[in-house]
Amino acid sequence: MMDCVFCKIINKEIPAKIAYEDDQVIAFHDINPQAPIHLLIIPKKHIASIMEIDEENGGLLKEIVRVAQNLAKENNIDKKGFRLVVNTGEEGGQTVQHLHFHLLGGRFLTWPPG
Ligand code: AMP
Ligand code: ZN
């Protein structure tokens, strides 16, 4: 999608520190990290939010979880713990309208979130 910042990262039109990439999924470092490890894992297909996941594209979730598990291991937070977060919609704090999973770790995370 033309005006989507994450599609531009996928298309290499704007730079990002890419941590993982395959034909369906890409992961990169958040530009404004909220924890020592803060990665964004996204489908390459433009899907606006988790509300657009259906029978047809649902397989992507499995791929994203697999990537999250591998990145957690690579960053040595798989055993210590981490958080996988999908902000959704205005009240959910979603600011980029391309589905993304935040992988946060490397410090004690508080609960409940703000
Ligand atoms: P959310 O608020 O859940 O929609 O998360 C959007 C995230 O994208 C925020 O944590 C931003 O810091 C991050 N972000 C926005 N633009 C970029 C960019 N160009 N490169 C990396 N991360 C970005
Ligand atoms: Zn997009």
PDB file of C-alpha atoms and ligand atoms in Angstrom:
ATOM      1  CA  MET A   1       0.000   0.000   0.000  1.00  0.00           C
ATOM      2  CA  MET A   2       1.392   3.367  -1.095  1.00  0.00           C
ATOM      3  CA  ASP A   3       1.237   5.496   2.011  1.00  0.00           C
ATOM      4  CA  CYS A   4       2.096   2.788   4.504  1.00  0.00           C
ATOM      5  CA  VAL A   5       5.405   3.241   6.319  1.00  0.00           C
ATOM      6  CA  PHE A   6       5.780  -0.504   6.925  1.00  0.00           C
ATOM      7  CA  CYS A   7       5.120  -1.326   3.253  1.00  0.00           C
ATOM      8  CA  LYS A   8       7.894   1.150   2.455  1.00  0.00           C
ATOM      9  CA  ILE A   9      10.231  -0.735   4.797  1.00  0.00           C
ATOM     10  CA  ILE A  10       9.236  -4.017   3.099  1.00  0.00           C
ATOM     11  CA  ASN A  11       9.965  -2.455  -0.301  1.00  0.00           C
ATOM     12  CA  LYS A  12      13.278  -1.008   0.989  1.00  0.00           C
ATOM     13  CA  GLU A  13      12.076   2.515   0.180  1.00  0.00           C
ATOM     14  CA  ILE A  14      12.962   3.598   3.703  1.00  0.00           C
ATOM     15  CA  PRO A  15      15.693   2.057   5.842  1.00  0.00           C
ATOM     16  CA  ALA A  16      15.199  -0.173   8.855  1.00  0.00           C
ATOM     17  CA  LYS A  17      17.433  -2.418  10.897  1.00  0.00           C
ATOM     18  CA  ILE A  18      16.141  -5.753   9.660  1.00  0.00           C
ATOM     19  CA  ALA A  19      16.454  -8.697  12.052  1.00  0.00           C
ATOM     20  CA  TYR A  20      14.759 -11.366   9.931  1.00  0.00           C
ATOM     21  CA  GLU A  21      13.170 -11.682   6.519  1.00  0.00           C
ATOM     22  CA  ASP A  22      11.581 -14.397   4.399  1.00  0.00           C
ATOM     23  CA  ASP A  23       8.995 -14.380   1.622  1.00  0.00           C
ATOM     24  CA  GLN A  24       6.046 -13.822   4.000  1.00  0.00           C
ATOM     25  CA  VAL A  25       7.368 -12.120   7.119  1.00  0.00           C
ATOM     26  CA  ILE A  26       9.855  -9.383   8.019  1.00  0.00           C
ATOM     27  CA  ALA A  27      11.103  -8.277  11.449  1.00  0.00           C
ATOM     28  CA  PHE A  28      12.969  -5.069  12.227  1.00  0.00           C
ATOM     29  CA  HIS A  29      13.986  -2.938  15.191  1.00  0.00           C
ATOM     30  CA  ASP A  30      11.449  -0.415  16.440  1.00  0.00           C
ATOM     31  CA  ILE A  31      12.644   3.137  15.780  1.00  0.00           C
ATOM     32  CA  ASN A  32      11.547   4.197  19.278  1.00  0.00           C
ATOM     33  CA  PRO A  33      12.386   1.192  21.479  1.00  0.00           C
ATOM     34  CA  GLN A  34      10.439   0.744  24.713  1.00  0.00           C
ATOM     35  CA  ALA A  35      12.702  -2.021  26.019  1.00  0.00           C
ATOM     36  CA  PRO A  36      16.291  -3.213  25.401  1.00  0.00           C
ATOM     37  CA  ILE A  37      14.829  -5.599  22.820  1.00  0.00           C
ATOM     38  CA  HIS A  38      11.983  -4.128  20.808  1.00  0.00           C
ATOM     39  CA  LEU A  39      11.353  -5.726  17.444  1.00  0.00           C
ATOM     40  CA  LEU A  40       8.368  -5.448  15.132  1.00  0.00           C
ATOM     41  CA  ILE A  41       7.291  -8.584  13.288  1.00  0.00           C
ATOM     42  CA  ILE A  42       4.969  -8.001  10.346  1.00  0.00           C
ATOM     43  CA  PRO A  43       3.450  -9.829   7.392  1.00  0.00           C
ATOM     44  CA  LYS A  44       4.735  -8.625   4.028  1.00  0.00           C
ATOM     45  CA  LYS A  45       1.160  -8.565   2.797  1.00  0.00           C
ATOM     46  CA  HIS A  46      -0.545  -5.306   3.787  1.00  0.00           C
ATOM     47  CA  ILE A  47      -3.109  -6.297   6.419  1.00  0.00           C
ATOM     48  CA  ALA A  48      -4.444  -3.316   8.335  1.00  0.00           C
ATOM     49  CA  SER A  49      -5.022  -4.961  11.704  1.00  0.00           C
ATOM     50  CA  ILE A  50      -5.656  -8.233  13.524  1.00  0.00           C
ATOM     51  CA  MET A  51      -9.351  -7.664  12.681  1.00  0.00           C
ATOM     52  CA  GLU A  52      -8.516  -8.480   9.042  1.00  0.00           C
ATOM     53  CA  ILE A  53      -7.181 -11.946   9.847  1.00  0.00           C
ATOM     54  CA  ASP A  54      -9.454 -14.597   8.386  1.00  0.00           C
ATOM     55  CA  GLU A  55      -9.497 -18.203   7.222  1.00  0.00           C
ATOM     56  CA  GLU A  56      -7.547 -17.303   4.085  1.00  0.00           C
ATOM     57  CA  ASN A  57      -4.619 -15.371   5.577  1.00  0.00           C
ATOM     58  CA  GLY A  58      -4.652 -16.906   9.090  1.00  0.00           C
ATOM     59  CA  GLY A  59      -1.655 -19.108   8.272  1.00  0.00           C
ATOM     60  CA  LEU A  60       0.464 -15.982   8.550  1.00  0.00           C
ATOM     61  CA  LEU A  61      -0.093 -15.953  12.302  1.00  0.00           C
ATOM     62  CA  LYS A  62       1.670 -19.293  12.600  1.00  0.00           C
ATOM     63  CA  GLU A  63       4.606 -17.947  10.624  1.00  0.00           C
ATOM     64  CA  ILE A  64       4.767 -14.804  12.756  1.00  0.00           C
ATOM     65  CA  VAL A  65       4.730 -16.845  15.972  1.00  0.00           C
ATOM     66  CA  ARG A  66       7.522 -19.048  14.600  1.00  0.00           C
ATOM     67  CA  VAL A  67       9.595 -15.933  13.795  1.00  0.00           C
ATOM     68  CA  ALA A  68       8.855 -14.502  17.269  1.00  0.00           C
ATOM     69  CA  GLN A  69      10.029 -17.738  18.913  1.00  0.00           C
ATOM     70  CA  ASN A  70      13.247 -17.747  16.890  1.00  0.00           C
ATOM     71  CA  LEU A  71      13.963 -14.076  17.575  1.00  0.00           C
ATOM     72  CA  ALA A  72      13.280 -14.615  21.294  1.00  0.00           C
ATOM     73  CA  LYS A  73      15.848 -17.436  21.275  1.00  0.00           C
ATOM     74  CA  GLU A  74      18.377 -15.397  19.269  1.00  0.00           C
ATOM     75  CA  ASN A  75      18.032 -12.526  21.732  1.00  0.00           C
ATOM     76  CA  ASN A  76      18.253 -14.840  24.726  1.00  0.00           C
ATOM     77  CA  ILE A  77      14.865 -13.856  26.144  1.00  0.00           C
ATOM     78  CA  ASP A  78      13.045 -17.122  25.375  1.00  0.00           C
ATOM     79  CA  LYS A  79      13.598 -18.417  28.911  1.00  0.00           C
ATOM     80  CA  LYS A  80      13.755 -15.092  30.781  1.00  0.00           C
ATOM     81  CA  GLY A  81      10.461 -13.990  29.264  1.00  0.00           C
ATOM     82  CA  PHE A  82       9.168 -11.387  26.891  1.00  0.00           C
ATOM     83  CA  ARG A  83       5.948  -9.878  25.611  1.00  0.00           C
ATOM     84  CA  LEU A  84       4.316 -10.206  22.196  1.00  0.00           C
ATOM     85  CA  VAL A  85       1.844  -7.348  21.742  1.00  0.00           C
ATOM     86  CA  VAL A  86      -0.638  -6.377  19.027  1.00  0.00           C
ATOM     87  CA  ASN A  87      -2.093  -2.919  19.567  1.00  0.00           C
ATOM     88  CA  THR A  88      -5.375  -2.669  17.706  1.00  0.00           C
ATOM     89  CA  GLY A  89      -7.417   0.377  16.762  1.00  0.00           C
ATOM     90  CA  GLU A  90      -7.456   3.843  18.228  1.00  0.00           C
ATOM     91  CA  GLU A  91      -8.117   2.964  21.859  1.00  0.00           C
ATOM     92  CA  GLY A  92      -5.703   0.048  21.573  1.00  0.00           C
ATOM     93  CA  GLY A  93      -2.906   2.445  20.696  1.00  0.00           C
ATOM     94  CA  GLN A  94      -2.372   1.344  17.087  1.00  0.00           C
ATOM     95  CA  THR A  95      -0.580   4.138  15.222  1.00  0.00           C
ATOM     96  CA  VAL A  96       0.550   2.265  12.096  1.00  0.00           C
ATOM     97  CA  GLN A  97      -2.251   0.665  10.108  1.00  0.00           C
ATOM     98  CA  HIS A  98      -0.246  -2.378   9.013  1.00  0.00           C
ATOM     99  CA  LEU A  99      -0.535  -5.394  11.322  1.00  0.00           C
ATOM    100  CA  HIS A 100       2.530  -5.671  13.556  1.00  0.00           C
ATOM    101  CA  PHE A 101       3.552  -7.723  16.563  1.00  0.00           C
ATOM    102  CA  HIS A 102       5.798  -5.988  19.091  1.00  0.00           C
ATOM    103  CA  LEU A 103       8.378  -8.338  20.603  1.00  0.00           C
ATOM    104  CA  LEU A 104       9.515  -6.675  23.827  1.00  0.00           C
ATOM    105  CA  GLY A 105      12.059  -7.972  26.282  1.00  0.00           C
ATOM    106  CA  GLY A 106      15.353  -7.544  28.057  1.00  0.00           C
ATOM    107  CA  ARG A 107      13.870  -5.944  31.178  1.00  0.00           C
ATOM    108  CA  PHE A 108      11.089  -6.602  33.678  1.00  0.00           C
ATOM    109  CA  LEU A 109       7.879  -5.478  32.002  1.00  0.00           C
ATOM    110  CA  THR A 110       5.151  -4.051  34.160  1.00  0.00           C
ATOM    111  CA  TRP A 111       1.486  -5.029  34.174  1.00  0.00           C
ATOM    112  CA  PRO A 112      -1.061  -3.676  33.569  1.00  0.00           C
ATOM    113  CA  PRO A 113       0.175  -1.624  30.611  1.00  0.00           C
ATOM    114  CA  GLY A 114      -0.814   2.063  30.512  1.00  0.00           C
TER     115      GLY A 114
HETATM  116  P1  AMP B   1       1.731   0.879  17.305  1.00  0.00           P
HETATM  117  O1  AMP B   1       1.676   2.109  18.144  1.00  0.00           O
HETATM  118  O2  AMP B   1       1.389  -0.390  18.025  1.00  0.00           O
HETATM  119  O3  AMP B   1       0.954   1.032  16.010  1.00  0.00           O
HETATM  120  O4  AMP B   1       3.263   0.676  16.921  1.00  0.00           O
HETATM  121  C1  AMP B   1       3.862   1.320  15.863  1.00  0.00           C
HETATM  122  C2  AMP B   1       5.343   1.226  16.147  1.00  0.00           C
HETATM  123  O5  AMP B   1       6.038   1.500  14.938  1.00  0.00           O
HETATM  124  C3  AMP B   1       5.847   2.240  17.185  1.00  0.00           C
HETATM  125  O6  AMP B   1       6.428   1.542  18.265  1.00  0.00           O
HETATM  126  C4  AMP B   1       6.845   3.077  16.397  1.00  0.00           C
HETATM  127  O7  AMP B   1       7.965   3.453  17.170  1.00  0.00           O
HETATM  128  C5  AMP B   1       7.222   2.148  15.260  1.00  0.00           C
HETATM  129  N1  AMP B   1       7.681   2.799  14.045  1.00  0.00           N
HETATM  130  C6  AMP B   1       7.069   3.805  13.358  1.00  0.00           C
HETATM  131  N2  AMP B   1       7.771   4.121  12.264  1.00  0.00           N
HETATM  132  C7  AMP B   1       8.851   3.289  12.243  1.00  0.00           C
HETATM  133  C8  AMP B   1       9.964   3.135  11.369  1.00  0.00           C
HETATM  134  N3  AMP B   1      10.127   3.883  10.273  1.00  0.00           N
HETATM  135  N4  AMP B   1      10.877   2.177  11.656  1.00  0.00           N
HETATM  136  C9  AMP B   1      10.747   1.418  12.762  1.00  0.00           C
HETATM  137  N5  AMP B   1       9.714   1.506  13.610  1.00  0.00           N
HETATM  138  C10 AMP B   1       8.789   2.435  13.379  1.00  0.00           C
HETATM  139 ZN    ZN B   2       1.455  -1.699   4.745  1.00  0.00          ZN
END
